[in-house]
Amino acid sequence: MKDYPAENIRNVALAGHGGSGKTSLGEALLFAAGAASRLGKVEDGTTVSDWDPDEHKRQFSLNLSLLPLEWSGHKVNLVDTPGYMDFMGEVKCALRAVESALITLDAASGVQVGTEFAWRFADELSLPRAILVNRMDRENADFMSCLTQAQNLWGGKCVAVQLPIGSQQSFQGVVDLLTMKAYVGAKGEEADIPGDLAAQAESLREKLVEIAAETDDALITKYLEGEELNADELAAGVRAGIRTGVLVPVLAASATKAIGVRRLLDSICALLPSPADVPLKLDGRELAADPSQPLAALVFKTSADPYVGRLTYFKVFAGALRGDSHAWNANQQADERIGQVYRISGKAQEPVSQVVAGDIGAVAKLAETHTGDTLCTKEAAMTLPAISFPSPSSSAAVSPKTKADLDKMGTALQRIVEEDPSLRLERNPGTGEMIISGLGDSHVDVAIEKIKRKFGVELETHTPKVPYRESVKAKSQAEYTHKKQTGGHGQFARVALEVEPLPRGTGVEFVDKIVGGVVPKQYIGSVEKGVMEGSHEGILAHFPMMDVRVTLFDGKEHPVDSSDIAFKIAASMALKQSCEKAQPILLEPIMNLQITVPEANTGDVISDLNGKRARVLGMTPEGAMTTIDTQAPLAEVQHYAADMRSLTQGRGFFAMTFAHYEEVPAHMAQKIIDTAIKEREAARA
Ligand SMILES: Nc1nc2c(ncn2[C@@H]2O[C@H](COP(=O)(O)OP(=O)(O)OP(=O)(O)O)[C@@H](O)[C@H]2O)c(=O)[nH]1
Ligand SMILES: [Mg+2]
């Protein structure tokens, strides 16, 4: 495949609800354009796009896939994306590499949850888009109902540019409202508009002309004077309308029957914007898709392969990325050696000498580069806006199955998170557990399976422990004397401490108030160490302590028997005893949840929250959705992703971040303490 000028490139993401036929459509488009020699099927695991064994197993897409093809002098880079919610991170990445999104609908189901999400993500980037009503051959397929739904949700800018000929079993082609011709069968043979569709085609065309004309002064004048716009003028108006977001064309097809597919390719090339049409705006200037400019490329995906190593997918916004060269990674402030550059189609890699402005490619074995980074030249360094990912909402604690797995676990987890930045990895400092978080339970499950398949590391998952803490509510003092008289040297230290509560979030503070050297200077540090180490395990259930001030106010030494260790022991015992008298309490983490749900589900969501000890801080209606700001104990919302899904049929979403610690209500504390002590004993046995 040769290099194409940016004007002749179309980068188009296929996005929409799971099962609406994105992958099948990608396959049909590749086949129609001769870029695939056979028409694969999702069910058989034979599509170019769903090539990953994990995708074969599940029969739906988990990763974004590049599907390049050539069509009437254009290069079309389709980017297939997953529709299943848990893998939305990939959609976010794909949308940053394209100039438009083709939002697919299942003609029988219309707009679904995944469609709304795809739409919202495209909105966030002001991305031009088109709607394809796919699966027109299916039972209950209804093009006009889909069109009306889209208009009700997103406004009158959604207009038909095609009209299906027949529907369900009789679906056989499309009428194109720009050319006012029919295109029939898998070959898309041109024909006259069937008589029974003529009137409807005319009236839909009228709506299209109205919006298209408004994009240009000359066109609107002509239109208002009652003159007909010719096909080229209409196409120019539609193109401008799509580019500026005032028009969203609605088309029809059947991916598996390959009907409407060739005409769809024509429409993609004729109507959707090219990289030259939408220059990237950066720091108040425009970055033209010009190969002679300095390089500016965005890394939108990284895949980890145990054999090939890292493969970095990039979109070139300006300049060209040449093989056997160097590039400056502006985010990491590092020079990257660029080896072989590839054009990617599904899993196939075709070596090419360069990838030019407007186009998409990949390069292997970059050392420093991560998803979201900008590759450029050091002289004209710039950072393109980072890719924003949805916040993780499901977490699991992971542990190795065997000793061998333990050794390789860290690297494998690191690699998988690198490949999918919508996953997050952290060691919980309170519980010591390694926690992996993702956009849903399946997201985490797939990551664990991938680790096994790619790196041969077997991991077990379980619900993370809640990192409880301990503190005190009152002021109290205690004195402890550590004294041992054995054979020769004895041990002696006396320490008197006072503990008192501090405001939440302050930690443990040590204050030395010794006067007259009753505890000699050289042992103050030992007392502090004893206090700090002692505070790692509280007196209720060995949870770390926080928010206490510990003051050393008295003590005693013995000129021969005192030692560092004796003072440490005395200090930690004095701490324990003073805490026992200071109304010890259990603290639990409270999380901030920002929950966005459809207006209709608000009542159910709130009453569910009430049962979860949550505090609702505010509610903000935004169109059809309501955002609820709330705080709830982590112990109650560890499985909130699943709850949210069932409460809102998948329409709701939320972000969760740590807020602060609060006292566990007394009636719940004892049970938590008993369980923790039992677990500790079991672990020791
Ligand atoms: N009848 C009919 N079935 C279709 C059509 N397009 C796709 N399908 C079927 O619908 C199912 C889902 O198709 P996919 O192409 O995997 O859908 P997808 O949008 O890629 O799904 P995700 O990857 O989960 O987002 C498969 O069984 C396809 O064979 C179509 O136009 N007509
Ligand atoms: Mg798919």
Short mmCIF file of N, CA and C and ligand atoms in Angstrom, two decimals, residues 22-24 42 49-50 60-61 80-83, ligand 2:
data_model
loop_
_atom_site.label_atom_id
_atom_site.label_comp_id
_atom_site.label_asym_id
_atom_site.label_seq_id
_atom_site.Cartn_x
_atom_site.Cartn_y
_atom_site.Cartn_z
N LYS A 22 -20.15 -4.14 14.61
CA LYS A 22 -18.98 -3.36 14.20
C LYS A 22 -17.91 -4.25 13.57
N THR A 23 -17.62 -5.35 14.24
CA THR A 23 -16.56 -6.23 13.74
C THR A 23 -16.98 -6.88 12.42
N SER A 24 -18.26 -7.29 12.34
CA SER A 24 -18.75 -7.89 11.09
C SER A 24 -18.72 -6.86 9.97
N VAL A 42 -17.55 -13.57 12.95
CA VAL A 42 -17.24 -13.44 14.37
C VAL A 42 -17.41 -14.81 15.06
N SER A 49 -10.45 -8.52 12.48
CA SER A 49 -10.43 -7.65 13.64
C SER A 49 -10.33 -8.40 14.97
N ASP A 50 -11.20 -9.39 15.17
CA ASP A 50 -11.19 -10.12 16.45
C ASP A 50 -10.21 -11.29 16.36
N PHE A 60 -16.69 -11.67 21.18
CA PHE A 60 -16.88 -10.24 21.00
C PHE A 60 -15.54 -9.54 21.16
N SER A 61 -15.50 -8.26 20.78
CA SER A 61 -14.21 -7.56 20.74
C SER A 61 -13.78 -7.10 22.12
N ASP A 80 -11.80 -0.68 14.57
CA ASP A 80 -12.90 -1.39 15.24
C ASP A 80 -12.69 -1.29 16.75
N THR A 81 -13.77 -1.11 17.49
CA THR A 81 -13.65 -0.98 18.95
C THR A 81 -14.63 -1.93 19.65
N PRO A 82 -14.36 -2.25 20.91
CA PRO A 82 -15.30 -3.09 21.65
C PRO A 82 -16.54 -2.29 22.03
N GLY A 83 -17.68 -2.98 22.13
CA GLY A 83 -18.90 -2.31 22.55
C GLY A 83 -19.21 -2.59 24.00
MG MG B 2 -16.68 -6.43 17.79
#
